[in-house]
């Protein structure tokens, strides 16, 4: 019997495939998929104060302030459906968030067990983000690399797919810079902690999934 929860942090630049993979491996491992981007977008569609605040940063390709983001994750990981643990997607994104996560998981009786770092070069990221199609329920498609069965419609519920406002070329370039400036120091942070495992994110989606499951189940 597994006595404590498992927490996996998906690390990598925007467009690396974190969301795509997190959804699949969370199901396979029986863990919750917790995406801070999805949580902000849900808040925005419900027009909450948090959603409105987050949107002003998201549309500019900037990070939402640490205190707000950390409080949202703390609330989410404390819920009953996360007792077995979670796959964190898009969090942490700054050293302050990483430290807050360590503290929070200690309180919850766990720790960051594994950090797959999905490595993909910049030119591929831009191509991926400009062709990304999203469903309202967070499923991720790509016009060429992972097309839905029917163009612009979700395979599962038939709802209409959309392109994210922050996937516009100008915003994408800025988000990649923000990643290098604010998030990439976490590679070193988790390398020192001994939890980082590099994954080649340029491979086909199914091959990346296989590599991730291999390290997660090791
Ligand atoms: P992230 O969550 O890291 O920002 P996503 O999972 O949303 O990235 O993926 C970005 C885009 O790239 C999506 O359109 C997705 O369908 C596509 N994609 C993800 N992984 C791959 C892959 N291994 N090969 C080709 N396209 C991919
Ligand atoms: P994502 O869906 O992960 O690409 O995130 C979309 C946007 O949400 C980011 O560009 C940020 O504006 C915001 N966001 C998501 N996660 C975080 C986080 N951990 N810290 C700060 N901002 C975040």
Tab-separated table of C-alpha atoms and ligand atoms in Angstrom:
chain	number	residue	atom	x	y	z
A	1	UNK	CA	0.000	0.000	0.000
A	2	UNK	CA	1.254	3.445	-0.889
A	3	UNK	CA	1.518	5.295	2.413
A	4	UNK	CA	1.997	8.818	1.109
A	5	UNK	CA	0.989	11.011	-1.812
A	6	UNK	CA	3.096	11.378	-4.968
A	7	UNK	CA	3.840	14.783	-6.495
A	8	UNK	CA	5.309	15.190	-9.972
A	9	UNK	CA	6.293	18.607	-11.361
A	10	UNK	CA	6.254	18.970	-15.151
A	11	UNK	CA	8.984	21.413	-16.121
A	12	UNK	CA	9.675	22.889	-19.544
A	13	UNK	CA	9.096	25.950	-21.724
A	14	UNK	CA	5.663	26.973	-23.015
A	15	UNK	CA	4.731	24.546	-25.790
A	16	UNK	CA	7.015	21.738	-24.570
A	17	UNK	CA	4.019	19.425	-24.144
A	18	UNK	CA	3.499	19.629	-20.369
A	19	UNK	CA	-0.298	19.827	-20.532
A	20	UNK	CA	-0.606	17.171	-23.223
A	21	UNK	CA	1.499	14.724	-21.243
A	22	UNK	CA	0.224	15.643	-17.767
A	23	UNK	CA	-3.331	14.726	-18.774
A	24	UNK	CA	-2.318	11.257	-19.974
A	25	UNK	CA	0.104	10.324	-17.225
A	26	UNK	CA	-2.179	11.630	-14.457
A	27	UNK	CA	-4.826	9.190	-15.625
A	28	UNK	CA	-2.329	6.345	-15.972
A	29	UNK	CA	-0.872	6.961	-12.478
A	30	UNK	CA	-4.203	7.740	-10.763
A	31	UNK	CA	-3.149	11.266	-9.760
A	32	UNK	CA	-4.889	14.636	-10.190
A	33	UNK	CA	-3.766	16.895	-13.034
A	34	UNK	CA	-3.343	20.363	-11.546
A	35	UNK	CA	-2.610	23.020	-14.177
A	36	UNK	CA	-2.304	26.593	-12.918
A	37	UNK	CA	-2.955	27.903	-16.447
A	38	UNK	CA	-6.219	25.893	-16.597
A	39	UNK	CA	-7.205	27.114	-13.117
A	40	UNK	CA	-6.676	30.733	-14.140
A	41	UNK	CA	-8.612	30.202	-17.390
A	42	UNK	CA	-11.496	28.556	-15.472
A	43	UNK	CA	-11.589	31.533	-13.120
A	44	UNK	CA	-11.619	33.864	-16.082
A	45	UNK	CA	-14.533	32.072	-17.736
A	46	UNK	CA	-16.472	32.276	-14.431
A	47	UNK	CA	-15.494	35.961	-14.254
A	48	UNK	CA	-14.153	35.709	-10.707
A	49	UNK	CA	-11.937	38.458	-9.249
A	50	UNK	CA	-8.981	36.061	-9.444
A	51	UNK	CA	-9.737	35.405	-13.125
A	52	UNK	CA	-9.909	39.099	-13.937
A	53	UNK	CA	-6.655	39.788	-12.121
A	54	UNK	CA	-4.888	36.845	-13.792
A	55	UNK	CA	-6.093	37.817	-17.278
A	56	UNK	CA	-4.292	41.153	-17.168
A	57	UNK	CA	-0.992	39.300	-16.741
A	58	UNK	CA	-1.779	36.333	-18.998
A	59	UNK	CA	-2.743	38.480	-21.987
A	60	UNK	CA	0.556	40.331	-21.679
A	61	UNK	CA	2.483	37.051	-21.465
A	62	UNK	CA	3.613	37.890	-17.918
A	63	UNK	CA	3.481	35.704	-14.834
A	64	UNK	CA	0.657	36.182	-12.343
A	65	UNK	CA	2.144	37.386	-9.005
A	66	UNK	CA	3.574	34.649	-6.771
A	67	UNK	CA	1.357	35.286	-3.726
A	68	UNK	CA	-1.882	34.874	-5.702
A	69	UNK	CA	-0.620	31.810	-7.575
A	70	UNK	CA	0.751	30.090	-4.482
A	71	UNK	CA	-2.490	30.649	-2.555
A	72	UNK	CA	-4.493	29.131	-5.433
A	73	UNK	CA	-2.269	26.023	-5.565
A	74	UNK	CA	-2.369	25.644	-1.800
A	75	UNK	CA	-6.163	25.616	-1.875
A	76	UNK	CA	-6.229	23.163	-4.820
A	77	UNK	CA	-3.741	20.629	-3.397
A	78	UNK	CA	-5.548	20.646	-0.065
A	79	UNK	CA	-8.734	19.296	-1.629
A	80	UNK	CA	-9.893	15.723	-1.114
A	81	UNK	CA	-9.321	14.691	-4.757
A	82	UNK	CA	-5.579	15.356	-4.344
A	83	UNK	CA	-5.004	13.002	-1.395
A	84	UNK	CA	-3.067	10.562	-3.568
A	85	UNK	CA	-1.019	13.396	-5.048
A	86	UNK	CA	-0.874	15.420	-8.229
A	87	UNK	CA	0.861	16.115	-11.486
A	88	UNK	CA	1.668	19.821	-11.360
A	89	UNK	CA	1.633	21.472	-14.766
A	90	UNK	CA	2.811	25.080	-15.085
A	91	UNK	CA	3.696	25.377	-11.395
A	92	UNK	CA	6.172	26.235	-9.949
A	93	UNK	CA	7.406	28.879	-12.390
A	94	UNK	CA	9.682	30.941	-10.124
A	95	UNK	CA	12.181	30.041	-7.368
A	96	UNK	CA	9.807	31.602	-4.797
A	97	UNK	CA	7.012	29.281	-5.995
A	98	UNK	CA	9.346	26.273	-5.831
A	99	UNK	CA	10.256	27.072	-2.234
A	100	UNK	CA	6.609	27.618	-1.313
A	101	UNK	CA	5.732	24.271	-2.890
A	102	UNK	CA	8.414	22.471	-0.866
A	103	UNK	CA	7.008	24.010	2.310
A	104	UNK	CA	3.426	23.209	1.387
A	105	UNK	CA	4.186	19.577	0.533
A	106	UNK	CA	6.103	19.137	3.787
A	107	UNK	CA	2.960	20.298	5.592
A	108	UNK	CA	0.908	17.821	3.553
A	109	UNK	CA	3.340	15.020	4.469
A	110	UNK	CA	4.877	14.705	1.004
A	111	UNK	CA	7.571	16.126	-1.244
A	112	UNK	CA	8.356	16.741	-4.902
A	113	UNK	CA	9.151	13.194	-5.998
A	114	UNK	CA	10.031	13.695	-9.640
A	115	UNK	CA	10.601	16.587	-12.042
A	116	UNK	CA	10.520	15.592	-15.699
A	117	UNK	CA	12.133	18.414	-17.664
A	118	UNK	CA	10.685	18.281	-21.178
A	119	UNK	CA	13.351	19.729	-23.446
A	120	UNK	CA	12.362	21.267	-26.805
A	121	UNK	CA	14.256	23.902	-28.865
A	122	UNK	CA	12.742	27.368	-29.393
A	123	UNK	CA	11.910	27.098	-33.098
A	124	UNK	CA	9.759	24.022	-32.373
A	125	UNK	CA	7.968	25.809	-29.501
A	126	UNK	CA	6.792	28.641	-31.730
A	127	UNK	CA	5.452	26.226	-34.326
A	128	UNK	CA	3.639	24.221	-31.652
A	129	UNK	CA	2.023	27.206	-29.936
A	130	UNK	CA	0.877	28.839	-33.151
A	131	UNK	CA	-0.963	25.638	-34.131
A	132	UNK	CA	-2.392	24.839	-30.679
A	133	UNK	CA	-6.154	24.349	-30.457
A	134	UNK	CA	-7.757	24.071	-27.017
A	135	UNK	CA	-11.034	22.697	-25.734
A	136	UNK	CA	-12.855	24.433	-22.866
A	137	UNK	CA	-12.239	21.323	-20.770
A	138	UNK	CA	-8.476	21.684	-21.152
A	139	UNK	CA	-7.823	19.037	-23.839
A	140	UNK	CA	-5.030	20.097	-26.147
A	141	UNK	CA	-4.825	19.595	-29.913
A	142	UNK	CA	-2.523	20.750	-32.680
A	143	UNK	CA	-3.604	21.653	-36.205
A	144	UNK	CA	-0.907	19.375	-37.684
A	145	UNK	CA	0.651	17.226	-34.946
A	146	UNK	CA	-2.426	16.207	-32.992
A	147	UNK	CA	-5.504	17.171	-35.006
A	148	UNK	CA	-9.026	16.470	-33.752
A	149	UNK	CA	-11.111	13.985	-35.780
A	150	UNK	CA	-13.279	16.870	-37.014
A	151	UNK	CA	-11.583	20.231	-37.591
A	152	UNK	CA	-12.131	22.728	-34.728
A	153	UNK	CA	-14.281	20.254	-32.692
A	154	UNK	CA	-13.355	18.411	-29.503
A	155	UNK	CA	-13.166	14.608	-29.983
A	156	UNK	CA	-14.775	13.883	-26.601
A	157	UNK	CA	-17.713	16.294	-26.340
A	158	UNK	CA	-17.945	17.920	-29.800
A	159	UNK	CA	-17.565	21.420	-28.353
A	160	UNK	CA	-15.841	24.091	-30.416
A	161	UNK	CA	-12.062	24.439	-30.067
A	162	UNK	CA	-10.370	27.810	-29.713
A	163	UNK	CA	-6.932	29.401	-29.991
A	164	UNK	CA	-5.579	30.969	-26.832
A	165	UNK	CA	-5.176	34.770	-26.907
A	166	UNK	CA	-1.667	34.383	-25.508
A	167	UNK	CA	-0.659	32.047	-28.382
A	168	UNK	CA	-0.355	35.047	-30.726
A	169	UNK	CA	3.222	35.243	-32.138
A	170	UNK	CA	4.158	38.479	-30.258
A	171	UNK	CA	2.967	37.112	-26.918
A	172	UNK	CA	4.546	33.698	-27.518
A	173	UNK	CA	7.985	35.254	-28.047
A	174	UNK	CA	7.607	37.195	-24.811
A	175	UNK	CA	6.411	34.123	-22.859
A	176	UNK	CA	9.471	32.196	-23.997
A	177	UNK	CA	11.700	35.028	-22.725
A	178	UNK	CA	9.833	35.062	-19.420
A	179	UNK	CA	10.437	31.315	-19.174
A	180	UNK	CA	14.201	31.733	-19.653
A	181	UNK	CA	14.413	34.627	-17.198
A	182	UNK	CA	12.131	33.453	-14.400
A	183	UNK	CA	11.494	29.711	-14.733
A	184	UNK	CA	14.668	28.144	-16.138
A	185	UNK	CA	16.561	28.633	-12.802
A	186	UNK	CA	14.332	25.804	-11.546
A	187	UNK	CA	16.291	23.339	-13.695
A	188	UNK	CA	19.251	23.914	-11.411
A	189	UNK	CA	17.046	23.974	-8.308
A	190	UNK	CA	15.642	20.503	-8.994
A	191	UNK	CA	18.939	19.142	-10.311
A	192	UNK	CA	20.457	19.986	-6.921
A	193	UNK	CA	17.496	18.337	-5.197
A	194	UNK	CA	18.185	15.185	-7.256
A	195	UNK	CA	14.676	14.990	-8.718
A	196	UNK	CA	15.243	16.289	-12.273
A	197	UNK	CA	15.038	13.880	-15.211
A	198	UNK	CA	15.524	15.188	-18.737
A	199	UNK	CA	13.042	13.994	-21.378
A	200	UNK	CA	13.447	14.551	-25.132
A	201	UNK	CA	10.271	16.496	-25.951
A	202	UNK	CA	10.903	16.571	-29.710
A	203	UNK	CA	9.761	12.965	-30.101
A	204	UNK	CA	6.225	11.942	-31.077
A	205	UNK	CA	3.618	12.492	-28.354
A	206	UNK	CA	3.244	8.732	-27.651
A	207	UNK	CA	7.014	8.230	-27.363
A	208	UNK	CA	7.310	11.112	-24.876
A	209	UNK	CA	4.479	9.536	-22.847
A	210	UNK	CA	6.307	6.207	-22.804
A	211	UNK	CA	9.529	7.845	-21.581
A	212	UNK	CA	7.639	9.723	-18.862
A	213	UNK	CA	5.849	6.624	-17.610
A	214	UNK	CA	9.133	4.738	-17.535
A	215	UNK	CA	10.712	7.277	-15.150
A	216	UNK	CA	7.517	7.759	-13.120
A	217	UNK	CA	7.129	4.044	-12.497
A	218	UNK	CA	10.859	3.386	-11.851
B	1	LIG	P1	2.609	23.194	-22.668
B	1	LIG	O1	1.540	22.722	-21.714
B	1	LIG	O2	3.988	22.745	-22.255
B	1	LIG	O3	2.551	24.670	-22.939
B	1	LIG	P2	1.046	21.728	-24.662
B	1	LIG	O4	0.902	20.385	-24.053
B	1	LIG	O5	-0.135	22.634	-24.629
B	1	LIG	O6	2.348	22.481	-24.067
B	1	LIG	O7	1.519	21.516	-26.180
B	1	LIG	C1	1.722	22.628	-27.064
B	1	LIG	C2	1.280	22.248	-28.474
B	1	LIG	O8	2.177	21.283	-29.019
B	1	LIG	C3	-0.113	21.616	-28.548
B	1	LIG	O9	-0.741	22.072	-29.715
B	1	LIG	C4	0.166	20.104	-28.601
B	1	LIG	O10	-0.839	19.395	-29.325
B	1	LIG	C5	1.495	20.067	-29.356
B	1	LIG	N1	2.399	18.984	-28.896
B	1	LIG	C6	2.601	18.564	-27.623
B	1	LIG	N2	3.532	17.578	-27.589
B	1	LIG	C7	3.927	17.380	-28.882
B	1	LIG	C8	4.874	16.490	-29.520
B	1	LIG	N3	5.576	15.626	-28.802
B	1	LIG	N4	5.015	16.570	-30.868
B	1	LIG	C9	4.275	17.466	-31.592
B	1	LIG	N5	3.380	18.316	-31.055
B	1	LIG	C10	3.207	18.289	-29.712
B	2	LIG	P1	0.009	27.972	-19.213
B	2	LIG	O1	-1.385	27.477	-19.460
B	2	LIG	O2	0.788	27.107	-18.270
B	2	LIG	O3	0.760	28.240	-20.495
B	2	LIG	O4	-0.142	29.371	-18.478
B	2	LIG	C1	-0.778	30.463	-19.097
B	2	LIG	C2	-0.490	31.756	-18.333
B	2	LIG	O5	-1.045	31.671	-17.008
B	2	LIG	C3	0.977	32.110	-18.120
B	2	LIG	O6	1.573	32.746	-19.234
B	2	LIG	C4	0.887	33.016	-16.891
B	2	LIG	O7	0.411	34.295	-17.230
B	2	LIG	C5	-0.207	32.315	-16.072
B	2	LIG	N1	0.378	31.294	-15.172
B	2	LIG	C6	0.180	29.959	-15.224
B	2	LIG	N2	0.861	29.332	-14.256
B	2	LIG	C7	1.514	30.294	-13.567
B	2	LIG	C8	2.409	30.307	-12.457
B	2	LIG	N3	2.799	29.169	-11.864
B	2	LIG	N4	2.889	31.498	-12.022
B	2	LIG	C9	2.522	32.652	-12.594
B	2	LIG	N5	1.710	32.728	-13.651
B	2	LIG	C10	1.207	31.564	-14.149
